[in-house]
Amino acid sequence: MAQDVRDPDADYLAFWRERHLCTLTTLRPDGTPHVVPVGVTYESEARLARVITGKDSMKVAHILAAGPAGARVAVCQVHRRRWATLEGVATVSADPDRVADAVGRYAARYEREPRPNPDRVVVEIAVDRALGRG
């Protein structure tokens, strides 16, 4: 079921604040999907989802291969009958302030600090579609 990305319902937003493992789907150069487990944070007011990762990961390589405009991706989480998917265009940033912000958001949602990683980047997803039932 579709959610209004400008005004998602309260249960849907609450679901995105709970601690759940998610998946990120990117496309390989041949168009086949690459799905990996990730932690995701969602800032609904900015319509921005974030994933922290290493700069040498395949997900980063797939996004960068799409060019400077970014790549279409989806992040998803499921818990019993509840599910949520966010779709949009992903870009990669190594900006230290943006990475630090993403790490802080991750630590808040997942209630733990991620291990130090000097090669960390943030995948930022400009969300333009939201689906699911929170």
Short mmCIF file of N, CA, C and O in Angstrom, two decimals:
data_model
loop_
_atom_site.label_atom_id
_atom_site.label_comp_id
_atom_site.label_asym_id
_atom_site.label_seq_id
_atom_site.Cartn_x
_atom_site.Cartn_y
_atom_site.Cartn_z
N MET A 1 0.82 -1.17 0.00
CA MET A 1 0.00 0.00 0.00
C MET A 1 0.88 1.24 0.00
O MET A 1 1.89 1.29 0.67
N ALA A 2 0.50 2.20 -0.79
CA ALA A 2 1.30 3.42 -0.94
C ALA A 2 1.16 4.32 0.27
O ALA A 2 0.11 4.40 0.90
N GLN A 3 2.25 5.00 0.59
CA GLN A 3 2.29 6.02 1.62
C GLN A 3 2.59 7.35 0.94
O GLN A 3 3.32 7.39 -0.04
N ASP A 4 2.05 8.43 1.48
CA ASP A 4 2.35 9.76 0.96
C ASP A 4 3.74 10.15 1.48
O ASP A 4 3.91 10.30 2.69
N VAL A 5 4.73 10.29 0.60
CA VAL A 5 6.09 10.62 1.06
C VAL A 5 6.14 11.99 1.73
O VAL A 5 7.03 12.25 2.52
N ARG A 6 5.18 12.86 1.41
CA ARG A 6 5.13 14.18 2.05
C ARG A 6 4.50 14.12 3.43
O ARG A 6 4.75 14.98 4.27
N ASP A 7 3.69 13.06 3.67
CA ASP A 7 2.97 12.96 4.95
C ASP A 7 2.65 11.50 5.26
O ASP A 7 1.49 11.11 5.27
N PRO A 8 3.68 10.68 5.53
CA PRO A 8 3.41 9.27 5.84
C PRO A 8 2.67 9.14 7.17
O PRO A 8 2.78 10.01 8.04
N ASP A 9 1.92 8.05 7.32
CA ASP A 9 1.14 7.92 8.56
C ASP A 9 2.05 7.62 9.75
O ASP A 9 3.19 7.18 9.62
N ALA A 10 1.51 7.88 10.94
CA ALA A 10 2.29 7.80 12.18
C ALA A 10 2.82 6.39 12.44
O ALA A 10 3.97 6.23 12.90
N ASP A 11 2.02 5.36 12.16
CA ASP A 11 2.48 3.99 12.38
C ASP A 11 3.65 3.64 11.47
O ASP A 11 4.59 2.95 11.86
N TYR A 12 3.59 4.12 10.25
CA TYR A 12 4.66 3.89 9.28
C TYR A 12 5.96 4.53 9.78
O TYR A 12 7.02 3.90 9.78
N LEU A 13 5.88 5.76 10.23
CA LEU A 13 7.07 6.46 10.74
C LEU A 13 7.60 5.79 12.00
O LEU A 13 8.82 5.66 12.17
N ALA A 14 6.71 5.35 12.88
CA ALA A 14 7.14 4.66 14.09
C ALA A 14 7.89 3.38 13.75
O ALA A 14 8.90 3.05 14.39
N PHE A 15 7.42 2.68 12.73
CA PHE A 15 8.08 1.45 12.29
C PHE A 15 9.51 1.74 11.85
O PHE A 15 10.43 0.98 12.13
N TRP A 16 9.74 2.88 11.18
CA TRP A 16 11.08 3.24 10.73
C TRP A 16 11.98 3.69 11.89
O TRP A 16 13.18 3.83 11.72
N ARG A 17 11.42 3.92 13.06
CA ARG A 17 12.25 4.28 14.22
C ARG A 17 12.62 3.05 15.05
O ARG A 17 13.55 3.09 15.85
N GLU A 18 11.89 1.96 14.88
CA GLU A 18 12.18 0.73 15.60
C GLU A 18 13.47 0.11 15.06
O GLU A 18 13.87 0.38 13.92
N ARG A 19 14.06 -0.73 15.87
CA ARG A 19 15.32 -1.37 15.49
C ARG A 19 15.02 -2.61 14.64
O ARG A 19 14.57 -3.64 15.17
N HIS A 20 15.24 -2.50 13.34
CA HIS A 20 15.03 -3.61 12.42
C HIS A 20 16.16 -3.66 11.39
O HIS A 20 16.61 -2.61 10.92
N LEU A 21 16.58 -4.86 11.06
CA LEU A 21 17.51 -5.05 9.96
C LEU A 21 16.76 -4.78 8.66
O LEU A 21 15.58 -5.12 8.54
N CYS A 22 17.43 -4.16 7.74
CA CYS A 22 16.82 -3.80 6.46
C CYS A 22 17.61 -4.42 5.32
O CYS A 22 18.65 -5.04 5.52
N THR A 23 17.11 -4.24 4.11
CA THR A 23 17.86 -4.61 2.92
C THR A 23 17.96 -3.38 2.01
O THR A 23 17.08 -2.52 2.02
N LEU A 24 19.04 -3.33 1.27
CA LEU A 24 19.24 -2.32 0.23
C LEU A 24 19.37 -3.06 -1.09
O LEU A 24 20.16 -4.00 -1.21
N THR A 25 18.58 -2.64 -2.06
CA THR A 25 18.66 -3.22 -3.40
C THR A 25 19.22 -2.19 -4.35
O THR A 25 18.67 -1.10 -4.50
N THR A 26 20.35 -2.55 -4.97
CA THR A 26 20.96 -1.75 -6.03
C THR A 26 20.96 -2.61 -7.29
O THR A 26 20.68 -3.81 -7.23
N LEU A 27 21.28 -2.00 -8.41
CA LEU A 27 21.35 -2.75 -9.65
C LEU A 27 22.79 -2.88 -10.12
O LEU A 27 23.53 -1.89 -10.14
N ARG A 28 23.16 -4.09 -10.49
CA ARG A 28 24.48 -4.33 -11.07
C ARG A 28 24.49 -3.73 -12.48
O ARG A 28 23.43 -3.45 -13.06
N PRO A 29 25.68 -3.56 -13.06
CA PRO A 29 25.74 -3.01 -14.42
C PRO A 29 24.93 -3.79 -15.45
O PRO A 29 24.44 -3.22 -16.42
N ASP A 30 24.73 -5.10 -15.21
CA ASP A 30 23.94 -5.89 -16.16
C ASP A 30 22.43 -5.81 -15.88
O ASP A 30 21.64 -6.47 -16.54
N GLY A 31 22.05 -5.01 -14.87
CA GLY A 31 20.64 -4.81 -14.56
C GLY A 31 20.06 -5.77 -13.55
O GLY A 31 18.90 -5.61 -13.15
N THR A 32 20.83 -6.75 -13.10
CA THR A 32 20.31 -7.69 -12.11
C THR A 32 20.39 -7.06 -10.71
O THR A 32 21.28 -6.26 -10.43
N PRO A 33 19.45 -7.44 -9.83
CA PRO A 33 19.44 -6.83 -8.49
C PRO A 33 20.53 -7.40 -7.59
O PRO A 33 20.86 -8.59 -7.65
N HIS A 34 21.06 -6.54 -6.75
CA HIS A 34 22.04 -6.89 -5.72
C HIS A 34 21.40 -6.47 -4.40
O HIS A 34 21.16 -5.28 -4.18
N VAL A 35 21.07 -7.43 -3.55
CA VAL A 35 20.35 -7.17 -2.30
C VAL A 35 21.25 -7.54 -1.13
O VAL A 35 21.76 -8.67 -1.07
N VAL A 36 21.45 -6.58 -0.22
CA VAL A 36 22.32 -6.82 0.93
C VAL A 36 21.66 -6.31 2.21
O VAL A 36 20.88 -5.36 2.17
N PRO A 37 21.98 -6.93 3.35
CA PRO A 37 21.46 -6.44 4.63
C PRO A 37 22.19 -5.16 5.04
O PRO A 37 23.40 -5.05 4.87
N VAL A 38 21.44 -4.21 5.58
CA VAL A 38 21.99 -2.92 6.01
C VAL A 38 21.17 -2.38 7.17
O VAL A 38 20.05 -2.82 7.42
N GLY A 39 21.72 -1.38 7.84
CA GLY A 39 20.96 -0.55 8.75
C GLY A 39 20.56 0.70 8.01
O GLY A 39 21.35 1.26 7.25
N VAL A 40 19.33 1.15 8.19
CA VAL A 40 18.81 2.32 7.48
C VAL A 40 18.21 3.29 8.48
O VAL A 40 17.53 2.87 9.42
N THR A 41 18.45 4.56 8.26
CA THR A 41 17.72 5.58 9.01
C THR A 41 16.90 6.39 8.01
O THR A 41 17.28 6.54 6.85
N TYR A 42 15.77 6.90 8.51
CA TYR A 42 14.86 7.64 7.63
C TYR A 42 14.47 8.94 8.29
O TYR A 42 13.92 8.96 9.39
N GLU A 43 14.76 10.03 7.61
CA GLU A 43 14.37 11.37 8.05
C GLU A 43 13.22 11.81 7.14
O GLU A 43 13.43 12.32 6.04
N SER A 44 12.00 11.58 7.60
CA SER A 44 10.84 11.77 6.74
C SER A 44 10.66 13.23 6.32
O SER A 44 10.24 13.48 5.18
N GLU A 45 10.95 14.18 7.20
CA GLU A 45 10.76 15.59 6.86
C GLU A 45 11.63 16.00 5.67
O GLU A 45 11.23 16.80 4.83
N ALA A 46 12.82 15.45 5.60
CA ALA A 46 13.74 15.75 4.50
C ALA A 46 13.58 14.75 3.35
O ALA A 46 14.24 14.90 2.31
N ARG A 47 12.73 13.73 3.56
CA ARG A 47 12.57 12.64 2.59
C ARG A 47 13.92 12.03 2.23
O ARG A 47 14.26 11.84 1.05
N LEU A 48 14.69 11.69 3.27
CA LEU A 48 16.06 11.21 3.09
C LEU A 48 16.30 9.97 3.94
O LEU A 48 16.11 9.99 5.16
N ALA A 49 16.69 8.89 3.28
CA ALA A 49 17.11 7.67 3.97
C ALA A 49 18.63 7.58 3.85
O ALA A 49 19.21 8.04 2.86
N ARG A 50 19.26 7.02 4.89
CA ARG A 50 20.72 6.95 4.91
C ARG A 50 21.18 5.54 5.27
O ARG A 50 20.60 4.89 6.14
N VAL A 51 22.28 5.13 4.64
CA VAL A 51 22.95 3.87 4.92
C VAL A 51 24.43 4.18 5.05
O VAL A 51 25.01 4.80 4.15
N ILE A 52 25.05 3.76 6.17
CA ILE A 52 26.49 3.93 6.28
C ILE A 52 27.16 2.64 5.84
O ILE A 52 26.66 1.54 6.07
N THR A 53 28.31 2.78 5.19
CA THR A 53 29.00 1.62 4.64
C THR A 53 30.44 2.00 4.30
O THR A 53 30.82 3.17 4.36
N GLY A 54 31.22 1.02 3.90
CA GLY A 54 32.59 1.26 3.45
C GLY A 54 32.63 1.72 2.01
O GLY A 54 31.80 1.29 1.19
N LYS A 55 33.58 2.57 1.71
CA LYS A 55 33.65 3.14 0.35
C LYS A 55 33.93 2.11 -0.73
O LYS A 55 33.64 2.33 -1.90
N ASP A 56 34.48 0.95 -0.34
CA ASP A 56 34.82 -0.08 -1.33
C ASP A 56 33.76 -1.17 -1.46
O ASP A 56 33.99 -2.18 -2.11
N SER A 57 32.58 -0.96 -0.88
CA SER A 57 31.53 -1.98 -0.96
C SER A 57 30.93 -2.04 -2.37
O SER A 57 30.99 -1.07 -3.13
N MET A 58 30.34 -3.17 -2.69
CA MET A 58 29.70 -3.32 -4.00
C MET A 58 28.50 -2.39 -4.14
O MET A 58 28.26 -1.85 -5.22
N LYS A 59 27.77 -2.15 -3.06
CA LYS A 59 26.62 -1.25 -3.16
C LYS A 59 27.07 0.14 -3.58
O LYS A 59 26.43 0.79 -4.40
N VAL A 60 28.18 0.60 -3.03
CA VAL A 60 28.73 1.90 -3.41
C VAL A 60 29.18 1.86 -4.87
O VAL A 60 28.90 2.80 -5.64
N ALA A 61 29.84 0.80 -5.26
CA ALA A 61 30.30 0.68 -6.66
C ALA A 61 29.12 0.73 -7.63
O ALA A 61 29.19 1.40 -8.68
N HIS A 62 28.02 0.07 -7.29
CA HIS A 62 26.85 0.07 -8.18
C HIS A 62 26.25 1.47 -8.29
O HIS A 62 25.86 1.91 -9.38
N ILE A 63 26.17 2.18 -7.18
CA ILE A 63 25.61 3.54 -7.20
C ILE A 63 26.51 4.47 -8.00
O ILE A 63 26.04 5.24 -8.84
N LEU A 64 27.82 4.40 -7.76
CA LEU A 64 28.76 5.26 -8.48
C LEU A 64 28.77 4.95 -9.97
O LEU A 64 28.94 5.86 -10.80
N ALA A 65 28.59 3.68 -10.34
CA ALA A 65 28.59 3.29 -11.75
C ALA A 65 27.43 3.93 -12.52
O ALA A 65 27.51 4.09 -13.74
N ALA A 66 26.38 4.31 -11.81
CA ALA A 66 25.23 4.93 -12.46
C ALA A 66 25.50 6.36 -12.89
O ALA A 66 24.75 6.93 -13.68
N GLY A 67 26.59 6.96 -12.38
CA GLY A 67 26.93 8.33 -12.76
C GLY A 67 26.60 9.33 -11.67
O GLY A 67 26.02 8.98 -10.63
N PRO A 68 26.94 10.59 -11.91
CA PRO A 68 26.78 11.62 -10.87
C PRO A 68 25.34 11.90 -10.47
O PRO A 68 25.09 12.42 -9.38
N ALA A 69 24.39 11.58 -11.31
CA ALA A 69 22.98 11.81 -10.97
C ALA A 69 22.47 10.79 -9.96
O ALA A 69 21.40 10.97 -9.38
N GLY A 70 23.21 9.70 -9.75
CA GLY A 70 22.81 8.69 -8.78
C GLY A 70 22.12 7.50 -9.42
O GLY A 70 22.01 7.40 -10.64
N ALA A 71 21.67 6.59 -8.57
CA ALA A 71 21.07 5.34 -9.03
C ALA A 71 19.76 5.09 -8.29
O ALA A 71 19.65 5.39 -7.11
N ARG A 72 18.78 4.52 -8.98
CA ARG A 72 17.53 4.12 -8.33
C ARG A 72 17.83 2.93 -7.42
O ARG A 72 18.50 1.98 -7.84
N VAL A 73 17.33 3.01 -6.20
CA VAL A 73 17.51 1.95 -5.22
C VAL A 73 16.23 1.80 -4.40
O VAL A 73 15.33 2.65 -4.48
N ALA A 74 16.20 0.75 -3.60
CA ALA A 74 15.12 0.56 -2.64
C ALA A 74 15.71 0.01 -1.35
O ALA A 74 16.64 -0.80 -1.38
N VAL A 75 15.16 0.48 -0.23
CA VAL A 75 15.46 -0.11 1.07
C VAL A 75 14.15 -0.65 1.63
O VAL A 75 13.08 -0.08 1.39
N CYS A 76 14.25 -1.76 2.34
CA CYS A 76 13.05 -2.43 2.81
C CYS A 76 13.30 -3.04 4.18
O CYS A 76 14.42 -3.44 4.49
N GLN A 77 12.24 -3.09 4.98
CA GLN A 77 12.29 -3.81 6.25
C GLN A 77 10.97 -4.55 6.44
O GLN A 77 9.93 -4.10 5.97
N VAL A 78 11.05 -5.69 7.14
CA VAL A 78 9.89 -6.53 7.37
C VAL A 78 9.92 -7.01 8.82
O VAL A 78 10.98 -7.39 9.32
N HIS A 79 8.78 -6.98 9.47
CA HIS A 79 8.64 -7.60 10.78
C HIS A 79 7.23 -8.16 10.87
O HIS A 79 6.25 -7.41 10.89
N ARG A 80 7.15 -9.48 10.84
CA ARG A 80 5.86 -10.17 10.83
C ARG A 80 5.00 -9.66 9.69
O ARG A 80 5.40 -9.74 8.55
N ARG A 81 3.83 -9.08 9.99
CA ARG A 81 2.94 -8.60 8.92
C ARG A 81 3.22 -7.16 8.52
O ARG A 81 2.62 -6.65 7.59
N ARG A 82 4.11 -6.50 9.25
CA ARG A 82 4.44 -5.10 8.92
C ARG A 82 5.61 -5.08 7.94
O ARG A 82 6.53 -5.88 8.04
N TRP A 83 5.55 -4.17 7.02
CA TRP A 83 6.64 -4.02 6.06
C TRP A 83 6.68 -2.57 5.58
O TRP A 83 5.70 -1.84 5.66
N ALA A 84 7.85 -2.16 5.13
CA ALA A 84 8.02 -0.80 4.63
C ALA A 84 9.13 -0.78 3.59
O ALA A 84 10.19 -1.37 3.80
N THR A 85 8.88 -0.10 2.50
CA THR A 85 9.87 0.09 1.44
C THR A 85 9.96 1.57 1.11
O THR A 85 8.94 2.24 0.99
N LEU A 86 11.18 2.04 0.98
CA LEU A 86 11.46 3.40 0.52
C LEU A 86 12.23 3.29 -0.78
O LEU A 86 13.21 2.54 -0.86
N GLU A 87 11.81 4.01 -1.80
CA GLU A 87 12.49 4.01 -3.09
C GLU A 87 12.95 5.43 -3.40
O GLU A 87 12.32 6.41 -2.97
N GLY A 88 14.02 5.53 -4.17
CA GLY A 88 14.49 6.84 -4.58
C GLY A 88 15.84 6.76 -5.26
O GLY A 88 16.32 5.68 -5.61
N VAL A 89 16.44 7.92 -5.43
CA VAL A 89 17.74 8.02 -6.09
C VAL A 89 18.82 8.14 -5.02
O VAL A 89 18.76 9.01 -4.14
N ALA A 90 19.80 7.25 -5.11
CA ALA A 90 20.89 7.22 -4.15
C ALA A 90 22.15 7.86 -4.72
O ALA A 90 22.47 7.70 -5.90
N THR A 91 22.82 8.61 -3.86
CA THR A 91 24.15 9.14 -4.15
C THR A 91 25.04 8.77 -2.98
O THR A 91 24.56 8.36 -1.91
N VAL A 92 26.34 8.92 -3.16
CA VAL A 92 27.31 8.57 -2.14
C VAL A 92 28.07 9.82 -1.72
O VAL A 92 28.50 10.60 -2.58
N SER A 93 28.23 10.00 -0.41
CA SER A 93 28.99 11.14 0.09
C SER A 93 30.05 10.68 1.08
O SER A 93 29.78 9.85 1.95
N ALA A 94 31.23 11.25 0.94
CA ALA A 94 32.33 11.03 1.89
C ALA A 94 32.53 12.27 2.75
O ALA A 94 33.48 12.30 3.56
N ASP A 95 31.67 13.28 2.61
CA ASP A 95 31.79 14.49 3.39
C ASP A 95 31.76 14.13 4.88
O ASP A 95 30.81 13.50 5.34
N PRO A 96 32.79 14.53 5.65
CA PRO A 96 32.87 14.13 7.06
C PRO A 96 31.65 14.55 7.90
O PRO A 96 31.23 13.78 8.77
N ASP A 97 31.09 15.71 7.64
CA ASP A 97 29.92 16.14 8.41
C ASP A 97 28.69 15.29 8.09
O ASP A 97 27.91 14.94 8.98
N ARG A 98 28.52 14.95 6.82
CA ARG A 98 27.37 14.13 6.44
C ARG A 98 27.52 12.70 6.95
O ARG A 98 26.54 12.07 7.39
N VAL A 99 28.75 12.19 6.90
CA VAL A 99 29.00 10.85 7.43
C VAL A 99 28.76 10.83 8.94
O VAL A 99 28.10 9.93 9.47
N ALA A 100 29.26 11.84 9.64
CA ALA A 100 29.08 11.91 11.10
C ALA A 100 27.59 12.00 11.45
O ALA A 100 27.13 11.36 12.41
N ASP A 101 26.83 12.78 10.70
CA ASP A 101 25.40 12.87 10.94
C ASP A 101 24.74 11.51 10.75
O ASP A 101 23.92 11.08 11.56
N ALA A 102 25.11 10.81 9.70
CA ALA A 102 24.53 9.49 9.43
C ALA A 102 24.92 8.49 10.51
O ALA A 102 24.08 7.67 10.93
N VAL A 103 26.14 8.56 11.00
CA VAL A 103 26.58 7.67 12.08
C VAL A 103 25.77 7.94 13.34
O VAL A 103 25.33 7.01 14.03
N GLY A 104 25.55 9.22 13.66
CA GLY A 104 24.74 9.57 14.82
C GLY A 104 23.32 9.05 14.72
O GLY A 104 22.75 8.56 15.70
N ARG A 105 22.74 9.16 13.55
CA ARG A 105 21.37 8.67 13.34
C ARG A 105 21.31 7.15 13.46
O ARG A 105 20.38 6.58 14.03
N TYR A 106 22.33 6.49 12.91
CA TYR A 106 22.43 5.03 13.02
C TYR A 106 22.52 4.62 14.49
O TYR A 106 21.81 3.72 14.94
N ALA A 107 23.41 5.28 15.24
CA ALA A 107 23.60 4.96 16.66
C ALA A 107 22.31 5.13 17.44
O ALA A 107 21.99 4.33 18.33
N ALA A 108 21.54 6.17 17.11
CA ALA A 108 20.27 6.40 17.80
C ALA A 108 19.25 5.31 17.47
O ALA A 108 18.58 4.78 18.37
N ARG A 109 19.12 4.95 16.21
CA ARG A 109 18.12 3.94 15.84
C ARG A 109 18.50 2.55 16.32
O ARG A 109 17.67 1.80 16.82
N TYR A 110 19.77 2.20 16.16
CA TYR A 110 20.20 0.83 16.45
C TYR A 110 20.79 0.68 17.85
O TYR A 110 21.24 -0.41 18.22
N GLU A 111 20.78 1.76 18.61
CA GLU A 111 21.20 1.76 20.02
C GLU A 111 22.60 1.20 20.21
O GLU A 111 22.89 0.50 21.18
N ARG A 112 23.48 1.52 19.28
CA ARG A 112 24.89 1.16 19.41
C ARG A 112 25.72 1.98 18.43
O ARG A 112 25.25 2.36 17.34
N GLU A 113 26.93 2.26 18.82
CA GLU A 113 27.85 2.98 17.95
C GLU A 113 28.44 1.98 16.95
O GLU A 113 28.88 0.90 17.35
N PRO A 114 28.46 2.33 15.68
CA PRO A 114 29.11 1.42 14.73
C PRO A 114 30.62 1.42 14.97
O PRO A 114 31.18 2.37 15.50
N ARG A 115 31.26 0.35 14.57
CA ARG A 115 32.71 0.27 14.74
C ARG A 115 33.39 1.37 13.94
O ARG A 115 32.87 1.79 12.89
N PRO A 116 34.52 1.85 14.41
CA PRO A 116 35.23 2.89 13.65
C PRO A 116 35.60 2.38 12.26
O PRO A 116 35.94 1.21 12.08
N ASN A 117 35.50 3.27 11.29
CA ASN A 117 35.85 2.91 9.91
C ASN A 117 36.32 4.17 9.19
O ASN A 117 35.49 5.00 8.80
N PRO A 118 37.63 4.31 8.99
CA PRO A 118 38.13 5.52 8.32
C PRO A 118 37.70 5.61 6.85
O PRO A 118 37.79 6.68 6.25
N ASP A 119 37.22 4.51 6.29
CA ASP A 119 36.78 4.49 4.89
C ASP A 119 35.26 4.57 4.77
O ASP A 119 34.70 4.27 3.72
N ARG A 120 34.59 5.01 5.83
CA ARG A 120 33.13 5.05 5.82
C ARG A 120 32.62 6.18 4.92
O ARG A 120 33.18 7.26 4.87
N VAL A 121 31.53 5.89 4.23
CA VAL A 121 30.78 6.87 3.43
C VAL A 121 29.31 6.71 3.80
O VAL A 121 28.93 5.77 4.51
N VAL A 122 28.51 7.62 3.31
CA VAL A 122 27.06 7.50 3.52
C VAL A 122 26.37 7.46 2.17
O VAL A 122 26.67 8.25 1.28
N VAL A 123 25.48 6.49 2.04
CA VAL A 123 24.58 6.42 0.90
C VAL A 123 23.35 7.22 1.30
O VAL A 123 22.71 6.92 2.30
N GLU A 124 23.06 8.26 0.54
CA GLU A 124 21.89 9.11 0.81
C GLU A 124 20.86 8.86 -0.27
O GLU A 124 21.15 8.99 -1.46
N ILE A 125 19.67 8.52 0.16
CA ILE A 125 18.59 8.18 -0.77
C ILE A 125 17.52 9.26 -0.70
O ILE A 125 16.89 9.46 0.34
N ALA A 126 17.35 9.98 -1.81
CA ALA A 126 16.29 10.99 -1.92
C ALA A 126 15.00 10.23 -2.19
O ALA A 126 14.72 9.81 -3.32
N VAL A 127 14.21 10.05 -1.14
CA VAL A 127 13.02 9.20 -1.22
C VAL A 127 11.91 9.88 -2.03
O VAL A 127 11.53 11.02 -1.73
N ASP A 128 11.41 9.17 -3.03
CA ASP A 128 10.30 9.69 -3.82
C ASP A 128 9.10 8.74 -3.87
O ASP A 128 8.07 9.05 -4.45
N ARG A 129 9.24 7.58 -3.21
CA ARG A 129 8.12 6.64 -3.13
C ARG A 129 8.24 5.88 -1.82
O ARG A 129 9.32 5.42 -1.45
N ALA A 130 7.11 5.72 -1.14
CA ALA A 130 7.06 4.95 0.11
C ALA A 130 5.89 3.98 0.03
O ALA A 130 4.79 4.37 -0.38
N LEU A 131 6.16 2.76 0.40
CA LEU A 131 5.14 1.72 0.36
C LEU A 131 5.17 0.96 1.68
O LEU A 131 6.20 0.92 2.35
N GLY A 132 4.08 0.35 2.04
CA GLY A 132 4.10 -0.53 3.19
C GLY A 132 2.96 -0.32 4.15
O GLY A 132 2.07 0.48 3.94
N ARG A 133 3.09 -1.08 5.23
CA ARG A 133 2.09 -1.02 6.31
C ARG A 133 2.85 -1.11 7.62
O ARG A 133 3.48 -2.11 7.92
N GLY A 134 2.83 -0.01 8.38
CA GLY A 134 3.56 0.05 9.65
C GLY A 134 2.78 -0.53 10.79
O GLY A 134 1.66 -0.91 10.71
#
